Amino acid sequence: THSTLKMKIRTERYLIGIQYVGTHYSGWAFNNEAKLPSIVSIIEEAFKKYVGRRGNFSNLIGSSRTDAGVHALRNTIHVDISRQLTSSSAEDTFNNFFDTNALKQGLNYFLHTKHSHIYITDVQNVPQSFHARYDAVSRTYLYRIMCPVNHNSLNCSNLALFHTDRSYILRYPIDLNIMRNASNCLIGEMDFS
């Protein structure tokens, strides 16, 4: 006798926190003309390897974009993952596939085999209606400007190595009074929409 298996498809949406050092990337978005890979292309590659032939992923959307060389202490994405259950004996494996810890560990495994500058910080289930960009409550940007002690030296040897690609390094003296007066327009709550 031939028995027909009833196919069961399950789709889950996840909110995923990521951090990255953007020095070696063309920015968040894919760019055909860029010589460096984009952050999103590397994350998609990790998803393809993690999900593999066991399922599908779609709707990978970032909460914000970063330019080339820009780092993220925490950015977020949402993504849908679908999988088809083909037999009742595979139920446990099916459920583990959607486990948030397994997803985080699996993605980090594939990210770190090739790209150690991108890291998944956290994964959580969210409703299908959730949107990483439009449901974001806030965005915070941090701009680091380093002022070398010796302005006559262009090599900035008095700065720690850690700061060289994570800060804008001034190579000339600045007038702090002018900067304080100019920065007054930045204080307060702004709506840039």
Coordinates of C-alpha atoms in Angstrom, one line a residue:
T1 CA 0.0 0.0 0.0
H2 CA 1.1 3.5 -0.7
S3 CA 0.6 6.1 2.1
T4 CA 0.6 9.8 1.4
L5 CA 2.4 12.0 3.8
K6 CA 0.7 15.2 4.7
M7 CA 3.1 18.1 4.1
K8 CA 3.4 20.6 6.8
I9 CA 5.1 24.0 6.2
R10 CA 6.1 26.2 9.1
T11 CA 7.3 29.8 8.7
E12 CA 8.8 31.8 11.6
R13 CA 9.9 35.4 11.6
Y14 CA 13.0 36.4 13.6
L15 CA 14.5 39.6 14.9
I16 CA 18.2 39.2 14.8
G17 CA 20.8 41.5 16.4
I18 CA 24.1 41.9 14.6
Q19 CA 27.3 43.8 15.1
Y20 CA 30.2 44.3 12.7
V21 CA 33.4 46.0 12.0
G22 CA 32.7 47.6 8.6
T23 CA 36.3 48.3 7.6
H24 CA 36.5 45.5 5.0
Y25 CA 32.9 45.9 3.6
S26 CA 31.3 48.1 1.1
G27 CA 28.5 49.0 3.5
W28 CA 25.2 47.3 4.4
A29 CA 23.6 47.2 1.0
F30 CA 24.7 45.1 -2.0
N31 CA 26.5 47.3 -4.6
N32 CA 27.5 45.9 -8.0
E33 CA 30.3 48.4 -8.4
A34 CA 31.9 47.9 -5.0
K35 CA 35.2 46.0 -4.8
L36 CA 34.4 44.8 -1.3
P37 CA 31.5 42.6 -0.2
S38 CA 28.4 44.1 1.5
I39 CA 27.3 43.1 5.0
V40 CA 24.0 41.9 3.8
S41 CA 25.6 39.7 1.1
I42 CA 27.7 38.0 3.8
I43 CA 24.7 37.5 6.1
E44 CA 22.7 36.0 3.2
E45 CA 25.5 33.6 2.4
A46 CA 25.5 32.4 6.1
F47 CA 21.7 32.0 5.9
K48 CA 22.0 29.9 2.7
K49 CA 24.5 27.6 4.4
Y50 CA 22.6 27.3 7.6
V51 CA 19.2 26.8 6.0
G52 CA 20.6 24.7 3.2
R53 CA 18.3 22.2 1.6
R54 CA 16.3 21.9 4.8
G55 CA 14.2 25.1 4.2
N56 CA 14.1 28.6 2.8
F57 CA 14.7 32.1 4.1
S58 CA 13.2 35.3 2.7
N59 CA 12.4 38.9 3.6
L60 CA 15.8 39.7 5.1
I61 CA 15.3 43.3 6.0
G62 CA 17.7 45.6 7.9
S63 CA 16.5 48.2 10.4
S64 CA 19.1 50.7 8.9
R65 CA 21.9 50.9 6.4
T66 CA 25.5 51.8 7.0
D67 CA 28.0 53.2 4.5
A68 CA 31.3 51.6 3.5
G69 CA 33.7 51.3 6.4
V70 CA 31.0 52.1 9.1
H71 CA 30.8 49.8 12.1
A72 CA 27.7 48.7 14.0
L73 CA 27.6 48.0 17.8
R74 CA 24.1 46.7 17.2
N75 CA 22.0 46.7 14.1
T76 CA 18.9 44.5 13.6
I77 CA 17.4 42.5 10.8
H78 CA 14.2 40.5 10.4
V79 CA 14.0 37.4 8.4
D80 CA 11.5 34.7 7.6
I81 CA 12.5 31.0 7.7
S82 CA 10.3 28.3 6.3
R83 CA 10.7 24.5 6.5
Q84 CA 8.6 21.6 5.2
L85 CA 8.0 18.7 7.5
T86 CA 8.0 15.5 5.6
S87 CA 7.3 12.8 8.3
S88 CA 6.0 12.7 11.8
S89 CA 9.3 11.1 13.0
A90 CA 11.1 14.3 12.1
E91 CA 9.1 16.6 14.5
D92 CA 12.0 17.1 17.0
T93 CA 14.5 18.0 14.3
F94 CA 11.8 20.2 12.7
N95 CA 11.4 22.1 16.0
N96 CA 15.1 22.4 16.7
F97 CA 15.5 24.0 13.2
F98 CA 13.5 27.0 14.5
D99 CA 15.3 27.2 17.9
T100 CA 16.7 30.7 18.5
N101 CA 19.9 29.4 20.1
A102 CA 20.5 27.0 17.3
L103 CA 20.0 29.7 14.7
K104 CA 22.4 32.1 16.5
Q105 CA 25.1 29.4 16.8
G106 CA 24.6 28.1 13.3
L107 CA 24.8 31.5 11.7
N108 CA 27.8 32.5 13.8
Y109 CA 29.5 29.3 12.8
F110 CA 29.2 30.1 9.1
L111 CA 30.0 33.8 9.6
H112 CA 33.2 33.0 11.5
T113 CA 34.6 30.5 9.1
K114 CA 35.2 33.3 6.6
H115 CA 34.2 36.7 8.1
S116 CA 35.2 37.2 11.7
H117 CA 34.1 40.8 11.7
I118 CA 30.4 40.0 11.7
Y119 CA 28.6 38.5 14.7
I120 CA 25.0 37.6 15.6
T121 CA 24.4 38.9 19.1
D122 CA 20.8 37.7 19.7
V123 CA 17.9 36.1 18.0
Q124 CA 14.2 36.2 19.0
N125 CA 10.9 35.2 17.5
V126 CA 8.6 38.0 16.5
P127 CA 5.1 38.2 15.0
Q128 CA 4.8 38.0 11.2
S129 CA 3.6 41.6 11.2
F130 CA 6.9 42.8 12.7
H131 CA 9.2 45.0 10.5
A132 CA 12.8 45.7 11.5
R133 CA 12.9 49.1 9.9
Y134 CA 9.4 50.5 10.5
D135 CA 8.9 49.0 14.0
A136 CA 12.3 50.3 15.3
V137 CA 11.8 52.4 18.4
S138 CA 15.0 54.4 18.2
R139 CA 18.3 54.7 16.4
T140 CA 21.5 55.9 18.0
Y141 CA 24.6 57.0 16.1
L142 CA 28.0 57.4 17.7
Y143 CA 30.7 59.5 16.0
R144 CA 34.2 59.3 17.4
I145 CA 36.6 62.1 16.7
M146 CA 40.2 61.7 17.9
C147 CA 42.4 64.7 18.6
P148 CA 46.1 63.8 18.6
V149 CA 48.2 65.5 21.2
N150 CA 50.9 66.3 18.8
H151 CA 49.2 68.0 15.8
N152 CA 52.5 68.3 13.9
S153 CA 52.7 64.5 13.5
L154 CA 50.6 63.1 10.7
N155 CA 51.2 59.5 11.7
C156 CA 49.2 59.9 14.9
S157 CA 51.5 57.5 16.7
N158 CA 50.3 58.7 20.1
L159 CA 46.8 57.1 19.4
A160 CA 46.1 53.5 20.3
L161 CA 46.0 51.2 17.3
F162 CA 42.4 50.2 18.2
H163 CA 41.2 53.8 17.3
T164 CA 42.8 54.1 13.9
D165 CA 39.9 52.6 11.8
R166 CA 37.2 53.2 14.4
S167 CA 37.4 57.0 14.7
Y168 CA 37.9 60.0 12.6
I169 CA 41.3 61.3 13.4
L170 CA 41.9 65.1 13.2
R171 CA 45.2 65.9 11.6
Y172 CA 45.1 69.6 12.5
P173 CA 44.4 71.7 15.6
I174 CA 40.8 72.6 16.4
D175 CA 39.2 75.5 18.1
L176 CA 37.0 74.0 20.9
N177 CA 35.0 77.2 21.4
I178 CA 33.9 77.3 17.8
M179 CA 33.0 73.6 17.9
R180 CA 31.0 74.1 21.2
N181 CA 29.0 76.9 19.6
A182 CA 28.4 75.0 16.4
S183 CA 27.3 71.9 18.2
N184 CA 24.4 73.7 20.0
C185 CA 22.2 73.0 16.9
L186 CA 22.7 69.3 17.5
I187 CA 21.4 69.2 21.1
G188 CA 17.8 67.9 21.6
E189 CA 15.4 65.5 20.1
M190 CA 15.3 65.6 16.2
D191 CA 12.9 64.2 13.7
F192 CA 14.8 63.5 10.5
S193 CA 12.0 61.6 8.7

